[in-house]
Coordinates of C-alpha atoms and ligand atoms in Angstrom, one line a residue:
M1 CA 79.8 106.2 156.7
A2 CA 81.6 103.1 157.8
E3 CA 85.2 102.6 156.9
K4 CA 85.8 100.5 153.8
S5 CA 87.1 97.0 154.6
R6 CA 90.5 95.9 153.3
E7 CA 88.7 93.6 150.8
E8 CA 86.6 96.4 149.5
L9 CA 89.7 98.6 149.0
L10 CA 91.5 95.8 147.3
K11 CA 88.5 95.2 145.0
E12 CA 88.5 98.9 144.1
K13 CA 92.1 98.6 143.2
L14 CA 92.0 95.4 141.3
F15 CA 88.6 95.0 139.7
I16 CA 87.3 96.6 136.5
R17 CA 84.8 99.3 137.3
R18 CA 81.5 99.4 135.5
K19 CA 79.2 102.2 136.3
N20 CA 76.3 104.0 134.6
G21 CA 77.7 107.1 132.8
Y22 CA 75.4 109.4 134.7
Q23 CA 77.3 108.4 137.9
R24 CA 80.5 109.4 136.3
I25 CA 79.7 112.8 134.7
D26 CA 78.7 116.2 136.1
E27 CA 75.6 118.1 135.4
E28 CA 77.4 120.4 132.9
T29 CA 78.5 117.4 130.8
A30 CA 75.0 116.0 130.9
E31 CA 73.6 119.3 129.6
K32 CA 76.2 119.3 126.9
A33 CA 75.1 115.9 125.8
Y34 CA 71.5 116.9 125.7
S35 CA 72.2 120.1 123.6
F36 CA 74.6 118.2 121.3
C37 CA 71.7 115.8 120.6
E38 CA 69.4 118.7 119.5
E39 CA 71.8 119.2 116.5
Y40 CA 71.8 115.4 116.0
K41 CA 68.0 115.2 115.8
A42 CA 68.0 117.9 113.1
F43 CA 70.7 115.9 111.2
L44 CA 68.5 112.8 111.4
D45 CA 65.4 114.6 110.1
S46 CA 67.4 116.2 107.3
G47 CA 69.0 113.1 106.1
K48 CA 67.0 109.9 105.7
T49 CA 68.9 108.6 102.7
E50 CA 72.6 108.5 101.9
R51 CA 72.2 111.2 99.2
E52 CA 70.5 113.5 101.7
V53 CA 73.2 113.0 104.3
V54 CA 75.9 113.8 101.8
K55 CA 74.1 117.0 100.7
F56 CA 73.3 118.1 104.3
S57 CA 76.8 117.5 105.6
V58 CA 78.6 119.0 102.6
D59 CA 76.5 122.2 102.9
L60 CA 77.3 122.4 106.6
A61 CA 81.0 121.7 106.0
K62 CA 81.2 124.5 103.4
E63 CA 79.9 126.9 106.0
R64 CA 82.8 125.8 108.2
G65 CA 85.5 126.4 105.6
F66 CA 85.6 123.1 103.7
V67 CA 86.3 123.4 99.9
P68 CA 86.0 120.7 97.2
Y69 CA 89.2 118.6 96.9
E70 CA 91.2 119.2 93.8
R71 CA 93.4 116.4 92.8
G72 CA 97.0 117.5 92.3
K73 CA 96.6 120.7 94.3
K74 CA 99.0 121.4 97.2
Y75 CA 97.3 121.8 100.5
S76 CA 98.9 122.9 103.8
A77 CA 98.3 122.3 107.5
G78 CA 94.8 123.4 108.5
D79 CA 93.3 123.2 105.0
K80 CA 89.8 121.6 105.0
V81 CA 88.6 119.7 101.9
Y82 CA 85.8 117.3 100.9
Y83 CA 85.4 114.8 98.1
V84 CA 81.9 113.5 97.1
N85 CA 81.7 110.1 95.5
R86 CA 78.6 109.8 93.2
N87 CA 76.4 111.8 95.6
K88 CA 76.2 108.8 98.0
A89 CA 79.4 108.8 99.9
V90 CA 81.7 111.6 101.0
I91 CA 85.2 112.1 102.4
F92 CA 86.1 115.1 104.6
A93 CA 89.8 115.8 105.4
V94 CA 91.7 118.3 107.5
I95 CA 95.3 118.5 106.6
G96 CA 97.6 117.9 109.6
Q97 CA 100.8 119.5 110.7
E98 CA 102.8 116.3 110.5
P99 CA 103.6 114.9 107.1
V100 CA 101.0 112.2 106.0
A101 CA 103.9 109.7 105.8
K102 CA 103.7 109.6 109.6
G103 CA 100.2 108.3 109.3
I104 CA 96.7 109.8 109.3
R105 CA 93.7 109.5 111.5
I106 CA 90.8 107.9 109.7
S107 CA 87.2 107.6 110.9
A108 CA 84.6 105.7 108.9
A109 CA 80.9 105.5 109.4
H110 CA 78.1 104.5 107.0
I111 CA 75.1 106.6 106.0
D112 CA 72.9 104.0 104.3
S113 CA 70.2 102.4 106.4
P114 CA 67.8 99.5 105.9
R115 CA 64.7 100.5 103.9
L116 CA 62.4 99.5 101.0
D117 CA 63.8 100.3 97.6
L118 CA 61.4 100.6 94.6
K119 CA 61.9 98.0 92.0
P120 CA 62.8 99.2 88.4
N121 CA 59.2 98.5 87.3
P122 CA 57.4 99.4 90.5
L123 CA 54.0 100.7 89.5
Y124 CA 50.9 98.5 89.2
E125 CA 47.2 98.4 89.8
D126 CA 45.4 95.6 91.5
A127 CA 41.8 95.5 92.7
E128 CA 41.6 99.2 91.8
Q129 CA 44.4 100.2 94.1
A130 CA 47.7 101.5 92.9
L131 CA 50.9 100.2 94.5
F132 CA 54.7 100.2 94.2
K133 CA 56.7 97.0 94.2
T134 CA 59.7 97.1 96.5
H135 CA 62.9 95.1 97.1
Y136 CA 64.0 95.6 100.7
Y137 CA 67.6 96.9 101.3
G138 CA 69.6 95.6 104.2
G139 CA 68.5 93.4 107.1
I140 CA 64.9 94.1 108.1
K141 CA 62.2 92.2 110.1
K142 CA 59.6 92.6 107.4
Y143 CA 56.6 92.7 109.7
Q144 CA 58.0 95.9 111.2
W145 CA 57.4 97.7 108.0
T146 CA 53.7 97.2 107.7
A147 CA 51.0 99.6 109.1
I148 CA 53.4 102.5 109.7
P149 CA 53.5 105.8 107.9
L150 CA 56.1 105.9 105.1
A151 CA 57.8 108.6 103.0
L152 CA 59.3 108.4 99.6
H153 CA 62.8 109.8 99.0
G154 CA 65.1 109.7 96.0
V155 CA 66.0 110.6 92.5
V156 CA 64.7 109.9 89.0
V157 CA 67.1 110.4 86.2
K158 CA 65.6 111.1 82.9
K159 CA 67.0 110.0 79.5
D160 CA 68.4 113.5 78.9
G161 CA 70.4 113.2 82.1
S162 CA 68.3 115.6 84.1
V163 CA 67.7 114.6 87.7
V164 CA 64.3 114.9 89.4
E165 CA 64.5 114.9 93.2
I166 CA 61.6 113.5 95.0
C167 CA 60.7 113.7 98.7
V168 CA 57.1 113.1 99.7
G169 CA 55.7 112.5 103.1
E170 CA 57.9 114.5 105.4
E171 CA 56.4 117.9 105.5
P172 CA 53.2 118.5 107.5
G173 CA 50.2 118.2 105.2
E174 CA 52.0 116.1 102.6
P175 CA 50.5 112.7 101.8
Q176 CA 52.2 109.6 103.1
F177 CA 52.3 105.9 102.1
C178 CA 52.1 102.5 103.9
V179 CA 52.3 98.8 103.5
T180 CA 49.0 97.2 104.6
D181 CA 48.7 94.3 106.9
L182 CA 45.9 91.8 107.5
L183 CA 43.4 92.4 110.3
L184 CA 43.7 90.0 113.2
H185 CA 40.2 88.5 112.6
L186 CA 41.3 87.1 109.2
A187 CA 44.9 86.4 110.2
A188 CA 44.5 83.0 111.7
D189 CA 46.7 81.4 109.1
Q190 CA 49.2 84.2 109.0
M191 CA 49.5 84.2 112.8
K192 CA 50.5 80.5 112.7
K193 CA 53.5 81.3 110.5
S194 CA 57.0 82.2 111.9
M195 CA 57.8 85.9 112.2
A196 CA 60.2 85.5 109.3
E197 CA 57.4 84.0 107.1
G198 CA 54.4 86.0 108.2
I199 CA 55.1 88.9 105.9
K200 CA 56.7 87.9 102.6
G201 CA 59.2 90.2 100.7
E202 CA 56.8 90.3 97.8
A203 CA 54.0 91.5 100.1
L204 CA 56.0 94.7 100.9
N205 CA 54.0 96.7 98.4
I206 CA 53.4 100.4 99.0
L207 CA 49.9 101.7 98.8
I208 CA 50.0 104.9 96.7
G209 CA 46.5 105.5 95.4
S210 CA 42.9 104.4 94.9
R211 CA 41.1 107.0 92.8
P212 CA 40.4 106.1 89.2
L213 CA 40.5 108.6 86.4
K214 CA 36.9 109.3 85.5
A215 CA 36.2 107.4 82.2
D216 CA 33.5 105.4 80.5
G217 CA 35.6 102.2 80.5
G218 CA 39.0 100.7 80.3
G219 CA 41.4 99.2 82.9
E220 CA 44.2 100.6 85.1
L221 CA 42.4 103.9 85.6
V222 CA 43.8 104.2 89.2
K223 CA 47.4 103.6 87.9
L224 CA 46.7 106.0 85.0
N225 CA 45.6 108.7 87.5
I226 CA 48.7 108.2 89.6
M227 CA 51.0 108.4 86.5
K228 CA 49.1 111.6 85.4
I229 CA 49.8 113.2 88.8
L230 CA 53.5 112.2 88.7
N231 CA 53.8 113.4 85.2
E232 CA 52.3 116.8 86.1
K233 CA 54.4 117.2 89.2
Y234 CA 57.7 115.7 88.1
G235 CA 57.5 115.5 84.3
I236 CA 58.3 111.8 84.4
L237 CA 57.0 108.8 82.4
E238 CA 56.6 105.3 83.7
E239 CA 59.8 104.2 81.9
D240 CA 61.8 106.8 83.9
F241 CA 61.5 104.5 87.0
L242 CA 64.0 102.3 85.2
S243 CA 66.7 104.9 86.0
A244 CA 65.7 105.9 89.5
E245 CA 66.8 105.3 93.1
L246 CA 63.6 105.7 95.2
E247 CA 63.7 104.7 98.8
V248 CA 60.8 104.2 101.1
V249 CA 61.6 105.1 104.7
P250 CA 59.6 105.6 107.9
A251 CA 57.9 109.0 107.9
F252 CA 58.2 109.8 111.6
K253 CA 60.7 112.3 112.9
A254 CA 63.4 112.0 115.5
S255 CA 62.0 112.5 119.0
D256 CA 63.1 112.4 122.7
I257 CA 62.2 109.2 124.4
G258 CA 61.4 109.0 128.1
F259 CA 60.0 111.4 130.7
D260 CA 63.7 112.2 131.4
R261 CA 64.3 112.8 127.7
S262 CA 67.5 110.7 128.1
M263 CA 67.1 108.8 124.8
I264 CA 66.3 109.5 121.1
G265 CA 64.0 107.5 118.9
S266 CA 64.3 107.7 115.2
Y267 CA 64.7 105.8 111.9
G268 CA 68.2 105.4 110.5
Q269 CA 70.3 105.8 113.6
D270 CA 72.4 102.8 112.4
D271 CA 74.7 104.4 111.5
R272 CA 73.8 108.0 111.1
V273 CA 74.4 108.4 114.9
C274 CA 78.1 107.6 114.4
A275 CA 78.2 109.4 111.1
F276 CA 77.0 112.6 112.9
A277 CA 79.5 112.1 115.8
A278 CA 82.4 111.6 113.3
F279 CA 81.3 114.5 111.1
A280 CA 80.8 116.9 114.0
A281 CA 84.3 116.0 115.4
T282 CA 85.8 116.5 112.0
L283 CA 84.3 120.0 111.8
E284 CA 85.9 120.7 115.2
A285 CA 89.4 119.5 114.0
D286 CA 91.5 122.6 113.8
R287 CA 95.1 122.3 112.6
P288 CA 95.3 118.7 113.9
K289 CA 98.7 117.1 114.4
Y290 CA 97.9 114.3 112.0
T291 CA 95.7 114.6 108.9
V292 CA 92.1 113.8 109.7
V293 CA 90.1 111.8 107.1
T294 CA 86.5 111.0 107.7
V295 CA 84.6 108.9 105.3
L296 CA 80.8 108.6 105.3
A297 CA 80.2 105.5 103.2
D298 CA 77.3 103.9 101.4
K299 CA 76.3 100.3 101.0
E300 CA 77.4 98.9 104.4
E301 CA 74.1 97.4 105.0
T302 CA 74.5 95.2 101.8
G303 CA 78.1 94.2 102.5
S304 CA 80.0 97.4 101.4
D305 CA 80.3 96.2 97.7
G306 CA 79.8 98.7 94.9
N307 CA 81.6 101.8 94.0
T308 CA 80.2 103.8 96.9
G309 CA 80.8 101.1 99.5
L310 CA 84.0 100.8 101.5
A311 CA 85.1 97.7 99.7
S312 CA 85.7 100.0 96.7
A313 CA 89.0 101.7 96.1
Y314 CA 87.8 105.3 96.4
L315 CA 89.3 105.8 99.9
M316 CA 92.5 104.2 98.8
Y317 CA 92.6 106.6 95.8
F318 CA 92.0 109.5 98.0
V319 CA 94.9 108.5 100.3
E320 CA 97.1 107.9 97.2
D321 CA 96.4 111.5 96.1
L322 CA 97.3 112.8 99.6
A323 CA 100.5 110.8 99.6
A324 CA 101.4 112.0 96.1
M325 CA 100.9 115.6 97.2
Q326 CA 103.6 115.2 99.8
G327 CA 105.9 113.0 97.6
T328 CA 105.3 109.8 99.5
S329 CA 103.3 106.6 98.9
A330 CA 99.9 105.4 100.0
R331 CA 101.6 102.3 101.3
E332 CA 103.7 104.5 103.7
V333 CA 100.7 106.6 104.8
L334 CA 98.4 103.6 105.4
S335 CA 100.9 101.5 107.2
N336 CA 101.4 104.2 109.8
S337 CA 97.7 105.1 110.1
Q338 CA 95.0 104.5 112.7
C339 CA 91.3 104.2 112.1
L340 CA 88.2 104.2 114.2
S341 CA 85.4 102.4 112.4
V342 CA 82.5 104.2 113.9
D343 CA 79.4 102.0 113.9
V344 CA 76.7 101.1 116.3
N345 CA 76.5 98.0 118.5
S346 CA 73.5 96.3 119.9
A347 CA 72.5 97.5 123.4
F348 CA 71.4 95.1 126.1
D349 CA 67.6 94.8 126.0
S350 CA 66.0 93.7 129.3
N351 CA 63.1 92.2 127.2
Y352 CA 65.5 89.9 125.5
P353 CA 68.4 89.2 128.0
E354 CA 68.9 85.7 126.6
V355 CA 70.7 86.9 123.4
N356 CA 73.5 88.5 125.3
E357 CA 76.3 87.4 127.6
K358 CA 76.0 89.9 130.4
L359 CA 79.7 90.4 131.1
N360 CA 80.4 91.5 127.5
A361 CA 77.2 93.2 126.4
A362 CA 76.9 96.9 125.8
Y363 CA 74.5 99.0 127.9
I364 CA 72.8 102.3 127.1
N365 CA 74.2 105.2 129.2
Y366 CA 77.5 103.3 129.7
G367 CA 79.2 105.4 127.1
V368 CA 80.8 104.8 123.7
V369 CA 81.3 101.1 123.0
V370 CA 84.7 99.8 121.9
T371 CA 84.2 96.6 120.0
K372 CA 87.4 94.6 119.6
Y373 CA 85.9 92.2 117.0
T374 CA 82.6 91.6 115.3
G375 CA 81.9 88.7 112.9
S376 CA 80.0 85.4 113.6
R377 CA 80.6 81.7 114.0
G378 CA 84.1 81.9 115.5
K379 CA 84.9 85.5 114.6
A380 CA 84.5 84.9 110.9
G381 CA 84.6 88.1 108.8
T382 CA 86.2 90.4 111.4
S383 CA 89.4 92.3 111.5
D384 CA 89.8 91.9 115.3
A385 CA 91.8 94.8 116.7
S386 CA 95.2 94.0 118.2
A387 CA 95.8 94.1 121.9
E388 CA 98.4 96.8 121.2
F389 CA 95.9 99.0 119.4
M390 CA 93.2 98.3 122.0
G391 CA 95.7 99.4 124.6
K392 CA 96.3 102.7 122.9
I393 CA 92.6 103.4 122.5
R394 CA 91.9 102.6 126.2
D395 CA 94.6 105.0 127.3
L396 CA 93.4 107.7 124.9
L397 CA 89.8 107.5 126.1
D398 CA 90.7 107.4 129.8
R399 CA 93.1 110.4 129.5
H400 CA 90.3 112.4 127.8
G401 CA 87.8 111.5 130.5
I402 CA 85.5 109.8 128.1
V403 CA 82.8 107.4 129.4
W404 CA 83.3 104.2 127.5
Q405 CA 82.6 100.4 127.7
T406 CA 83.3 97.3 125.6
G407 CA 80.6 95.2 124.0
E408 CA 80.2 92.2 121.8
L409 CA 77.3 91.8 119.4
G410 CA 75.3 89.1 121.2
K411 CA 76.5 85.9 122.9
V412 CA 78.7 83.4 121.1
D413 CA 76.9 81.7 118.2
Q414 CA 73.7 83.8 118.7
G415 CA 74.2 85.6 115.4
G416 CA 76.7 88.4 114.8
G417 CA 77.4 91.1 112.2
G418 CA 80.1 93.1 110.6
T419 CA 81.2 96.7 109.9
V420 CA 83.5 98.5 107.5
A421 CA 86.4 97.9 109.9
K422 CA 87.8 95.0 108.0
F423 CA 88.0 96.9 104.7
I424 CA 90.2 99.5 106.2
A425 CA 92.2 97.0 108.2
N426 CA 92.8 95.1 105.0
M427 CA 94.7 98.2 103.8
N428 CA 97.2 97.6 106.6
V429 CA 95.7 100.2 109.0
D430 CA 95.2 99.7 112.7
V431 CA 91.4 99.7 113.2
V432 CA 88.9 99.2 116.0
D433 CA 85.2 99.6 116.0
V434 CA 83.7 102.3 118.3
G435 CA 80.1 103.5 118.4
V436 CA 76.8 103.9 120.1
P437 CA 74.8 101.1 121.6
V438 CA 71.3 100.9 120.0
L439 CA 68.0 99.4 121.1
S440 CA 65.7 98.0 118.4
M441 CA 68.6 98.2 115.9
H442 CA 67.5 97.9 112.2
S443 CA 63.9 98.6 113.1
P444 CA 62.0 101.6 111.7
F445 CA 62.4 103.3 115.1
E446 CA 65.8 102.8 116.7
V447 CA 66.6 104.1 120.2
V448 CA 69.9 105.5 121.5
A449 CA 70.9 107.2 124.7
K450 CA 72.1 110.9 124.5
L451 CA 75.0 110.3 126.8
D452 CA 76.4 107.6 124.5
V453 CA 76.0 109.8 121.4
Y454 CA 77.9 112.6 123.1
M455 CA 80.6 110.3 124.3
T456 CA 81.1 108.9 120.8
Y457 CA 81.6 112.4 119.5
R458 CA 84.0 113.2 122.3
A459 CA 85.9 110.0 121.6
L460 CA 86.3 111.1 118.0
C461 CA 87.5 114.5 119.1
A462 CA 90.1 112.9 121.3
F463 CA 91.2 110.6 118.5
F464 CA 91.7 113.5 116.1
A465 CA 93.5 115.6 118.8
E466 CA 96.6 113.4 119.1
Ligands
LIG1 MN1 75.9 99.8 111.1
LIG2 MN1 73.3 97.9 110.3

């Protein structure tokens, strides 16, 4: 090989280095990434709603020594606790060796994903077909939800307070559901509409039955038959839908993508990929220096409002309780704390290069993305991490040999988005967004790269370790 020129050596010294992660890790690390993602796929298939993720992660945490948090109880270094908020959000904490007054290490991810929610009065019959009315949740491209197999997950709460859990369409042999779409031959008018207009929100009705109850006359016999089946199976009446949270989600399972199996395709990876990475790192946190607090939040996709979203006070209350336990104040704890807001970023898509600015886009297989700011139209609605905190995180990731990159969500004025970062930053905590780059984000089948999933987990481990 020819000797490097002086200019080449100078470039190596002075220029930022960008390289595909696979050029930077050894075979053993690649294997670890692949095997880590086997657990991740199981997590995806076990938790397609925020309630299911809470249940699955709490069950796993219990096996790893976590116990329900009791307010007012004294905990000591190494103790592991969890706090469930209304079955839709959860906080896991591992008490650190340093007093909480010196600050804690918070990670926050969200476990809600875009989907179709049933309306309070969902069931109707039209043209002798039974359907459910829906109101979509979060940002979706409506046309992506037609003509794919769908499953129904959720709970129905009866007047006596008893809870009926429903999950149909996931196990082999179970029926599934769908939203129908118009065949091309009759779609001349529809095809002239914009993609935003082609499928209307009120057309996202779920096909759930077509067989009438056998009778000599009378209307709504298909609906009646469906209600009879639901009553026999779940003991519910039509009015019980009024107190239910039923979510329609894609029925497909997580699977490897590509001949090289380097990627994963699945519903709900925004943000369960980061939730899993943060949760797995929290399980590994053993007698950490600073107290580790991981919150898996609900309602991010609709703006984090509501009592299970991170704009709510439940995280603050939890920190207040931790502070009180050690005779200090939440103000003291939070002012000295650091947080990684773990959420996905958009990956550069070679089919749509025009939406990104290449220098600041995130790429799959380039590692965990550190996003200094989100927001839109001149950084509106972002907490924008400080240069000082970015400096600390850079140093941390490099010292731990983590493959990482930076990324912005699209080019300036192309659009934008937000995360839970600002809600925690608003509590006077140093926060930056880190996470996994995603292709087809918010679609029913999102794609991530295994290397990036693993590096996000490693980044969280490093963050909790110091
Ligand atoms: Mn997200
Ligand atoms: Mn999202």
